[in-house]
Coordinates of C-alpha atoms in Angstrom, one line a residue:
M1 CA 157.2 -18.2 124.1
E2 CA 159.7 -20.9 123.4
P3 CA 163.4 -19.9 123.9
L4 CA 165.5 -19.3 120.8
S5 CA 167.4 -22.3 119.6
S6 CA 171.2 -22.2 119.5
Q7 CA 171.0 -22.1 115.7
A8 CA 168.7 -19.1 115.7
K9 CA 171.0 -17.2 118.0
L10 CA 173.9 -18.1 115.8
D11 CA 172.1 -16.8 112.7
W12 CA 171.4 -13.5 114.6
V13 CA 175.1 -13.2 115.6
I14 CA 176.2 -13.7 112.0
D15 CA 173.7 -11.0 110.8
A16 CA 175.1 -8.6 113.4
L17 CA 178.7 -9.4 112.5
A18 CA 177.9 -8.8 108.8
M19 CA 176.5 -5.3 109.6
E20 CA 179.5 -4.5 111.8
L21 CA 182.0 -5.6 109.2
A22 CA 180.2 -3.6 106.4
E23 CA 180.8 -0.4 108.3
A24 CA 183.9 1.7 107.6
A25 CA 186.5 1.1 110.3
S26 CA 190.3 0.8 110.7
G27 CA 192.1 -2.5 111.1
P28 CA 192.3 -5.7 109.0
L29 CA 189.0 -7.5 108.4
S30 CA 190.3 -10.8 109.9
R31 CA 191.2 -9.0 113.1
R32 CA 187.8 -7.3 113.3
L33 CA 186.0 -10.6 112.8
Y34 CA 188.2 -12.2 115.4
R35 CA 187.3 -9.5 118.0
G36 CA 183.6 -9.7 117.1
L37 CA 183.4 -13.5 117.6
R38 CA 185.5 -13.5 120.7
E39 CA 183.5 -10.8 122.5
R40 CA 180.2 -12.6 121.8
I41 CA 181.7 -15.9 123.0
Q42 CA 182.9 -14.2 126.2
A43 CA 179.5 -12.5 126.7
G44 CA 177.7 -15.8 126.4
R45 CA 175.8 -14.9 123.2
L46 CA 177.2 -18.0 121.6
A47 CA 176.4 -21.0 123.7
P48 CA 179.2 -23.5 124.5
G49 CA 179.0 -26.5 122.3
S50 CA 177.3 -24.7 119.4
R51 CA 178.6 -25.6 116.0
L52 CA 179.8 -22.8 113.8
P53 CA 178.9 -22.8 110.1
S54 CA 181.7 -23.8 107.7
S55 CA 184.3 -21.3 106.8
R56 CA 182.9 -21.2 103.2
R57 CA 179.4 -20.4 104.5
L58 CA 180.7 -17.7 106.9
A59 CA 182.8 -16.2 104.1
R60 CA 179.7 -16.1 101.9
E61 CA 177.3 -14.7 104.5
L62 CA 179.8 -12.1 105.8
C63 CA 180.9 -11.1 102.3
L64 CA 184.5 -11.9 103.2
G65 CA 187.3 -13.9 101.6
R66 CA 187.7 -17.4 102.9
N67 CA 191.3 -16.8 103.9
T68 CA 190.2 -13.8 106.0
V69 CA 187.6 -16.0 107.8
L70 CA 190.2 -18.9 108.3
A71 CA 192.7 -16.5 109.8
A72 CA 190.2 -15.3 112.4
L73 CA 189.0 -18.8 113.2
E74 CA 192.5 -20.2 113.6
Q75 CA 193.4 -17.5 116.1
L76 CA 190.3 -18.2 118.2
V77 CA 191.1 -22.0 118.1
A78 CA 194.7 -21.2 119.2
E79 CA 193.4 -19.1 122.1
G80 CA 190.9 -21.7 123.2
F81 CA 187.7 -19.9 122.4
L82 CA 186.9 -22.4 119.6
E83 CA 187.6 -26.1 119.3
T84 CA 187.8 -28.3 116.2
R85 CA 186.4 -31.9 116.1
P86 CA 187.8 -34.0 113.2
G87 CA 185.0 -34.8 110.8
A88 CA 182.5 -32.8 112.8
G89 CA 183.4 -29.1 112.4
T90 CA 184.3 -26.1 114.6
F91 CA 182.5 -25.6 117.9
I92 CA 182.2 -22.9 120.7
A93 CA 184.5 -24.0 123.5
D94 CA 183.1 -24.5 127.0
L95 CA 185.0 -21.8 128.9
P96 CA 186.0 -22.7 132.5
R97 CA 184.0 -21.2 135.3
L98 CA 185.7 -19.0 137.9
A99 CA 184.6 -18.6 141.5
G100 CA 181.2 -20.1 140.8
S101 CA 180.5 -17.9 137.8
S102 CA 181.7 -18.2 134.2
S103 CA 183.4 -15.4 132.6
A104 CA 180.5 -15.2 130.1
S105 CA 177.9 -14.7 132.9
R106 CA 180.1 -12.1 134.6
L107 CA 180.6 -10.2 131.4
A108 CA 176.9 -10.5 130.5
S109 CA 176.1 -8.6 133.7
A110 CA 178.1 -5.6 132.6
P111 CA 176.2 -2.5 131.9
A112 CA 175.2 -1.7 128.3
G113 CA 178.0 0.0 126.5
A114 CA 180.7 -1.2 128.9
A115 CA 184.0 -2.2 127.5
P116 CA 184.7 -5.9 127.2
G117 CA 186.1 -7.2 130.5
T118 CA 184.3 -4.7 132.7
A119 CA 181.9 -5.9 135.5
T120 CA 179.4 -4.1 137.7
A121 CA 181.1 -5.2 140.9
V122 CA 184.7 -5.7 141.8
A123 CA 185.8 -7.7 144.8
L124 CA 188.4 -5.4 146.4
S125 CA 190.5 -6.5 149.4
S126 CA 189.4 -5.1 152.7
R127 CA 192.5 -2.9 152.7
G128 CA 191.7 -1.7 149.2
T129 CA 188.2 -0.8 150.3
R130 CA 189.6 1.2 153.3
L131 CA 192.1 2.9 151.0
L132 CA 189.3 4.2 148.8
G133 CA 187.9 6.0 151.8
Y134 CA 190.9 8.4 151.5
S135 CA 190.3 8.9 147.8
A136 CA 188.1 11.5 146.0
G137 CA 185.6 10.3 143.5
P138 CA 186.3 10.4 139.8
N139 CA 184.2 13.5 139.3
A140 CA 185.8 15.6 142.1
R141 CA 186.9 18.9 140.9
P142 CA 188.8 21.7 142.7
G143 CA 186.5 24.5 143.9
V144 CA 186.7 27.8 145.6
F145 CA 187.4 26.3 149.0
T146 CA 189.4 23.3 148.0
P147 CA 192.4 23.0 150.4
G148 CA 195.9 22.7 149.0
V149 CA 195.3 24.2 145.6
P150 CA 197.8 27.0 144.8
A151 CA 197.2 30.1 142.7
L152 CA 197.7 28.6 139.3
D153 CA 196.8 31.8 137.6
R154 CA 199.8 33.5 139.2
F155 CA 202.4 30.9 138.1
P156 CA 204.9 32.5 135.6
Q157 CA 204.1 30.2 132.7
A158 CA 206.0 32.1 130.0
L159 CA 209.2 32.1 132.0
W160 CA 208.8 28.4 132.8
Q161 CA 208.2 27.5 129.2
R162 CA 211.4 29.3 128.1
L163 CA 213.4 27.4 130.7
M164 CA 211.8 24.1 129.6
R165 CA 212.6 24.7 126.0
R166 CA 216.2 25.6 126.7
H167 CA 216.8 22.6 128.9
L168 CA 215.1 20.2 126.5
H169 CA 217.4 21.5 123.8
R170 CA 220.4 20.9 126.0
A171 CA 219.4 17.6 127.4
P172 CA 222.0 14.8 127.0
T173 CA 220.9 11.6 125.3
D174 CA 221.3 9.5 128.4
W175 CA 218.5 11.4 130.1
L176 CA 216.1 9.6 127.7
G177 CA 217.0 6.3 129.4
Y178 CA 216.5 4.8 132.9
Q179 CA 218.1 6.8 135.7
T180 CA 219.4 5.7 139.1
H181 CA 221.1 8.8 140.4
G182 CA 218.3 10.0 142.8
G183 CA 217.7 13.1 140.7
V184 CA 219.6 15.7 138.6
P185 CA 222.6 16.8 140.6
A186 CA 222.0 20.5 139.9
L187 CA 218.5 20.3 141.4
R188 CA 219.8 18.5 144.5
E189 CA 222.5 21.1 145.0
A190 CA 220.1 24.0 144.5
L191 CA 217.6 22.4 146.9
C192 CA 220.3 21.8 149.5
D193 CA 221.3 25.5 149.5
Y194 CA 217.7 26.6 149.7
L195 CA 216.8 24.2 152.5
R196 CA 219.8 25.0 154.6
L197 CA 219.2 28.8 154.3
S198 CA 215.4 28.9 154.6
R199 CA 214.5 25.9 156.7
S200 CA 217.7 25.2 158.7
V201 CA 217.8 21.7 157.3
R202 CA 221.2 20.0 157.8
C203 CA 222.1 18.0 154.7
R204 CA 224.4 17.4 151.8
P205 CA 223.1 17.3 148.2
E206 CA 223.7 13.5 148.2
Q207 CA 221.1 13.1 151.0
I208 CA 218.3 14.5 148.8
L209 CA 216.2 12.1 146.8
I210 CA 214.0 13.6 144.1
V211 CA 210.6 11.8 143.9
Q212 CA 207.3 12.4 142.1
G213 CA 205.6 14.3 144.9
A214 CA 205.3 13.9 148.6
Q215 CA 202.9 11.0 148.2
Q216 CA 205.5 8.9 146.5
G217 CA 207.9 9.9 149.3
F218 CA 205.5 8.6 152.0
E219 CA 204.9 5.4 150.0
L220 CA 208.6 4.7 149.6
I221 CA 209.3 5.3 153.2
A222 CA 206.5 3.0 154.3
R223 CA 207.6 0.2 152.0
L224 CA 211.2 0.4 152.8
L225 CA 211.1 1.0 156.6
T226 CA 208.1 -1.0 157.7
D227 CA 206.4 -4.4 157.5
P228 CA 202.7 -5.0 157.4
G229 CA 201.3 -4.7 160.9
D230 CA 203.9 -2.2 162.1
R231 CA 202.5 0.8 164.0
V232 CA 202.7 4.4 162.9
W233 CA 201.7 7.4 165.0
V234 CA 199.6 9.8 162.9
E235 CA 198.3 13.2 163.9
E236 CA 194.6 13.5 165.0
P237 CA 193.3 15.3 163.0
G238 CA 195.8 14.7 160.2
Y239 CA 196.6 14.6 156.5
G240 CA 194.6 11.9 154.6
G241 CA 197.3 11.5 151.9
A242 CA 199.8 10.2 154.3
K243 CA 197.2 7.9 155.9
A244 CA 196.4 6.5 152.5
C245 CA 200.0 5.5 152.0
F246 CA 200.2 3.9 155.4
E247 CA 196.9 2.0 154.8
A248 CA 198.3 0.8 151.5
A249 CA 201.4 -0.5 153.3
G250 CA 199.2 -2.4 155.8
L251 CA 200.3 -0.4 158.8
E252 CA 198.4 -0.1 162.1
M253 CA 197.7 3.6 162.5
R254 CA 197.6 5.0 166.0
P255 CA 196.0 8.5 166.2
V256 CA 197.8 10.9 168.5
P257 CA 195.9 14.1 169.5
V258 CA 197.0 17.5 168.4
D259 CA 196.4 20.5 170.7
D260 CA 197.5 24.2 170.7
E261 CA 201.2 23.1 171.0
G262 CA 201.1 20.4 168.4
L263 CA 201.4 16.6 168.6
R264 CA 200.8 15.5 172.3
V265 CA 203.0 12.5 173.0
A266 CA 201.8 10.6 176.1
A267 CA 204.1 8.2 178.0
D268 CA 201.7 5.3 177.6
L269 CA 201.5 5.4 173.8
P270 CA 202.5 2.0 172.3
E271 CA 205.9 1.9 170.5
P272 CA 205.7 3.0 166.8
R273 CA 207.9 2.2 163.9
L274 CA 207.1 5.5 162.2
I275 CA 205.9 8.9 163.4
Q276 CA 204.3 11.2 160.9
V277 CA 204.1 14.9 161.7
T278 CA 203.6 18.4 160.2
P279 CA 205.3 20.4 162.9
S280 CA 205.8 23.8 161.2
H281 CA 202.2 24.2 160.2
Q282 CA 200.0 21.3 161.4
Y283 CA 197.6 20.0 158.8
P284 CA 194.7 20.9 159.1
S285 CA 194.6 22.7 162.4
G286 CA 197.3 25.2 161.5
V287 CA 199.2 25.1 164.9
T288 CA 202.9 25.2 165.1
M289 CA 204.6 22.6 167.3
T290 CA 206.4 24.2 170.2
L291 CA 210.1 23.6 170.9
G292 CA 209.3 21.6 174.0
R293 CA 207.1 19.3 172.1
R294 CA 209.6 18.9 169.3
L295 CA 212.4 17.9 171.7
A296 CA 210.0 15.5 173.4
L297 CA 209.1 13.9 170.1
L298 CA 212.8 13.5 169.1
E299 CA 213.5 11.9 172.5
A300 CA 210.5 9.5 172.0
A301 CA 211.8 8.5 168.6
E302 CA 215.3 7.8 170.0
R303 CA 213.8 5.8 172.9
H304 CA 211.6 3.6 170.6
G305 CA 214.1 3.3 167.7
S306 CA 211.4 5.0 165.5
W307 CA 211.7 7.0 162.3
I308 CA 210.0 10.5 162.1
V309 CA 208.5 11.5 158.8
E310 CA 208.4 15.3 158.8
D311 CA 206.0 16.7 156.2
D312 CA 206.8 20.3 155.4
Y313 CA 204.1 20.9 152.8
D314 CA 203.6 24.7 152.9
S315 CA 206.2 26.1 155.2
E316 CA 207.1 28.9 152.8
F317 CA 203.9 30.8 153.4
R318 CA 204.0 32.5 156.8
Y319 CA 202.5 35.9 157.3
G320 CA 204.1 38.4 159.7
Q321 CA 207.0 36.2 160.8
R322 CA 209.9 34.2 159.4
P323 CA 209.4 30.5 158.6
I324 CA 209.9 28.2 161.5
A325 CA 213.0 26.0 161.4
A326 CA 212.5 22.4 160.5
L327 CA 212.4 19.6 163.0
Q328 CA 215.1 17.9 161.0
G329 CA 217.6 20.6 162.0
L330 CA 217.2 19.7 165.7
D331 CA 217.7 16.0 165.1
N332 CA 221.1 14.8 166.3
G333 CA 220.2 11.1 166.1
G334 CA 219.5 10.8 162.4
R335 CA 215.9 9.8 163.0
V336 CA 214.1 12.4 160.8
L337 CA 213.1 12.0 157.1
Y338 CA 212.2 15.4 155.8
V339 CA 209.6 15.4 153.0
G340 CA 208.9 18.4 150.8
T341 CA 206.9 19.1 147.6
F342 CA 206.7 21.7 144.9
S343 CA 203.0 21.0 144.4
K344 CA 201.9 23.8 146.8
V345 CA 204.7 26.3 145.9
L346 CA 204.6 25.9 142.1
Y347 CA 201.8 23.7 140.7
P348 CA 200.6 20.2 141.4
G349 CA 201.0 19.0 137.8
L350 CA 204.7 19.4 138.2
R351 CA 204.8 16.1 140.1
L352 CA 208.1 16.7 141.9
G353 CA 209.0 16.4 145.5
Y354 CA 212.0 15.4 147.6
V355 CA 213.0 13.5 150.7
V356 CA 216.0 14.5 152.8
L357 CA 217.4 11.2 154.1
P358 CA 219.6 10.3 157.0
E359 CA 222.9 9.1 155.8
P360 CA 222.4 5.3 156.3
L361 CA 219.2 5.4 154.2
V362 CA 220.5 7.3 151.2
D363 CA 221.7 4.3 149.2
P364 CA 218.8 1.9 150.1
C365 CA 216.1 4.5 149.3
R366 CA 217.8 5.6 146.1
R367 CA 218.0 2.0 144.8
A368 CA 214.4 1.1 146.0
N369 CA 213.0 4.2 144.3
A370 CA 214.8 3.4 141.0
R371 CA 213.4 -0.1 141.2
L372 CA 209.8 0.6 142.3
H373 CA 209.0 3.9 140.6
R374 CA 211.9 4.5 138.1
E375 CA 213.2 8.0 137.8
G376 CA 212.3 10.5 135.2
Q377 CA 211.6 14.1 134.2
Y378 CA 215.3 15.0 134.2
V379 CA 214.6 17.8 131.8
V380 CA 212.0 19.2 134.1
Q381 CA 214.3 18.8 137.1
S382 CA 217.1 20.6 135.2
A383 CA 214.8 23.5 134.4
L384 CA 213.6 23.7 138.0
A385 CA 217.3 23.8 139.2
E386 CA 217.8 26.9 137.1
F387 CA 214.5 28.3 138.3
I388 CA 215.7 28.0 141.9
A389 CA 219.4 29.0 141.3
A390 CA 218.5 32.1 139.3
G391 CA 216.2 33.5 142.1
H392 CA 212.9 33.0 140.3
F393 CA 211.7 30.5 142.9
S394 CA 212.3 32.9 145.8
R395 CA 210.6 35.8 144.0
H396 CA 207.6 33.6 143.2
V397 CA 207.3 32.5 146.8
R398 CA 207.4 36.2 147.9
R399 CA 204.7 37.1 145.4
M400 CA 202.5 34.1 146.5
R401 CA 202.9 35.0 150.1
D402 CA 201.5 38.5 149.4
C403 CA 198.8 37.0 147.2
Y404 CA 197.7 34.4 149.8
R405 CA 197.8 37.0 152.6
D406 CA 195.3 39.2 150.6
R407 CA 193.1 36.2 149.8
Q408 CA 193.0 35.1 153.4
A409 CA 192.0 38.7 154.4
R410 CA 189.2 38.7 151.8
L411 CA 187.9 35.4 153.3
R412 CA 188.0 36.8 156.8
E413 CA 186.2 39.9 155.6
A414 CA 183.4 37.8 154.0
L415 CA 183.0 35.8 157.2
A416 CA 183.2 38.8 159.5
P417 CA 179.4 39.0 160.2
A418 CA 179.4 35.4 161.3
V419 CA 182.6 35.8 163.4
S420 CA 180.9 38.7 165.2
E421 CA 178.1 36.3 166.1
G422 CA 180.4 33.6 167.4
L423 CA 181.9 31.7 164.5
E424 CA 185.5 30.8 165.4
L425 CA 188.3 30.9 162.8
S426 CA 191.9 29.5 163.1
E427 CA 194.7 32.1 163.5
G428 CA 195.9 31.7 159.9
Q429 CA 199.5 32.9 160.6
A430 CA 200.6 30.6 157.8
G431 CA 199.5 28.3 155.0
M432 CA 196.8 28.2 152.4
H433 CA 193.6 27.5 154.3
L434 CA 191.6 28.5 157.4
V435 CA 189.6 26.3 159.7
A436 CA 186.1 27.4 160.7
W437 CA 185.4 25.6 164.0
L438 CA 181.8 24.6 164.5
D439 CA 180.0 23.6 167.6
N440 CA 178.1 20.5 166.4
H441 CA 178.2 17.9 163.6
A442 CA 174.6 18.8 162.5
T443 CA 175.8 22.2 161.4
E444 CA 178.8 20.8 159.6
A445 CA 176.7 18.3 157.7
A446 CA 174.1 20.9 156.8
L447 CA 176.6 23.3 155.5
V448 CA 178.3 20.7 153.4
A449 CA 175.0 19.5 151.9
R450 CA 173.9 23.1 151.1
G451 CA 177.2 23.7 149.5
V452 CA 176.7 20.8 147.2
D453 CA 173.4 22.3 146.1
Q454 CA 175.2 25.6 145.3
G455 CA 178.2 23.9 143.6
I456 CA 180.5 25.0 146.5
G457 CA 182.6 22.1 147.8
L458 CA 183.2 22.3 151.6
S459 CA 185.7 20.0 153.3
P460 CA 184.4 18.8 156.7
L461 CA 187.0 18.9 159.4
S462 CA 185.6 15.7 161.0
A463 CA 186.8 13.8 157.9
Y464 CA 190.4 14.4 158.9
Y465 CA 190.0 12.3 162.1
L466 CA 190.9 8.7 162.1
T467 CA 188.6 8.0 165.0
P468 CA 185.0 9.3 164.6
P469 CA 183.2 11.5 165.2
G470 CA 186.1 14.0 165.3
R471 CA 185.7 17.7 165.9
P472 CA 183.2 19.5 163.6
G473 CA 184.4 22.3 161.4
L474 CA 185.2 23.3 157.8
V475 CA 188.7 23.4 156.2
L476 CA 188.5 26.4 153.9
G477 CA 191.2 26.6 151.2
Y478 CA 191.6 30.1 149.8
A479 CA 194.8 30.1 147.8
G480 CA 193.5 28.7 144.5
A481 CA 190.5 31.1 144.1
S482 CA 190.3 34.7 143.0
E483 CA 189.3 37.4 145.6
A484 CA 186.0 37.8 143.8
E485 CA 185.2 34.1 144.1
I486 CA 186.3 34.1 147.7
A487 CA 184.1 37.1 148.5
R488 CA 181.1 35.5 146.7
A489 CA 181.4 32.0 148.3
G490 CA 182.5 33.4 151.6
G491 CA 179.4 35.7 151.7
W492 CA 177.2 32.7 150.9
L493 CA 178.8 30.6 153.7
C494 CA 178.4 33.5 156.2
R495 CA 174.7 33.8 155.4
E496 CA 174.1 30.0 155.6
W497 CA 175.9 29.8 159.0
L498 CA 173.8 32.7 160.4
A499 CA 170.6 31.1 159.0
L500 CA 171.4 27.8 160.6
R501 CA 172.2 29.5 163.9
E502 CA 168.9 31.3 163.8
E503 CA 167.0 28.1 162.9
R504 CA 168.6 26.3 165.8
G505 CA 167.8 29.2 168.2
V506 CA 164.2 29.1 167.1
R507 CA 164.0 25.3 167.7
D508 CA 165.7 25.6 171.1
A509 CA 163.3 28.4 172.2
S510 CA 160.3 26.4 171.2
G511 CA 161.5 23.1 172.6
P512 CA 160.8 21.4 175.9
G513 CA 161.5 23.7 178.9
A514 CA 161.1 26.9 176.8
R515 CA 159.5 29.8 178.5
A516 CA 155.9 30.5 177.5

């Protein structure tokens, strides 16, 4: 079959445009015609050099006024999609080719139904590709065992809505504009009192910078205090969110092992610019850094001239003992930046966190944050300040502490048959998750795969290691699920672990060297 001529293709395009324009739709007809022609030129359906019919013929065949057609054509000529040749007419422009492929061919390869400008493959930077390794897919949804998700069903929404309405009504007009103050003063004052009393943090309200979550705090610190290629010590295993920020900043991450006493700083470790730690409740192992290790870490930071980023993400939830004092309170050299968030204590959608800064960093960080991220949510900040000052925050924390203690107990109860057969669980003296330690990666992979089949998401512990293969296990969040959900999913996990153990025992017994 002979290929269609340019004129035949053009006739088909005009017919398709006529049908499109005949349909009811919003927007001026000239603009719709302009978009229709432009998209077809970009997609390569109108060949470069093809001559368009005259404006009179187009108006007649499209059932449009000539001025409507002329407005669309003039815009396409102005943007370079069409070109006029005196005495010859209007022609499809030959669009420049980019990186060996024209925009038309790249857009023609887009999947059916894709929006104009989308392509099947995107050339990310090597750093961007690595960064995506720390990111969940677009279809990821929190499940029964998702770590870090609080009990959203227990948040006092009615009270919060009343506070929000009151503070929205009282908000001064200047809160609608850009802000550069580092946060609402009332919130910084309330936070200062809370942190000094509950976490032994030494600070003034002016040292607290309100940010949009801990992630923004990590990103700001990395941008302001490091250059690409600088080294950062990270916990092994450790929090992927912080690693993502350091990856985005182009830092060299050096994994430092965590044992039963916390981060283990060896004398031969190369000098870092930053040190990231979760000393009060290490994520994900759950251990608390001992006083000796804390003092050694502070001494190492002083010796190397490094900054310590202390992530205190869920310190409020300790069971059977008082919260451990923050590392920042031991720091006499002004080396610790204390990062906290309300995502775990209240709800993630609040998007509020804070950084307690050493005095010399207060002004630079405030100015950089205002420039890079802007400030906002002053009404929300003001409502949160009252929520804390009126005692609602402390009462909510106490209720959640009791709730999470009960939910952890329910998970332990569901897993008890497996524990009696050798499954090891972390102590769980604090926090919102337990770790189930496994003895091999095959079991970890099998449980994760079987969980997918059942709609139960399991977080493999090995994924928290920067250097593979990592220790096998499962990070089991329990805070965001009801006790019934925990009992059901925990019972399933217990049965699957026992079944895998039995299958392995049968294989071992029938393998080489087994007794007849």
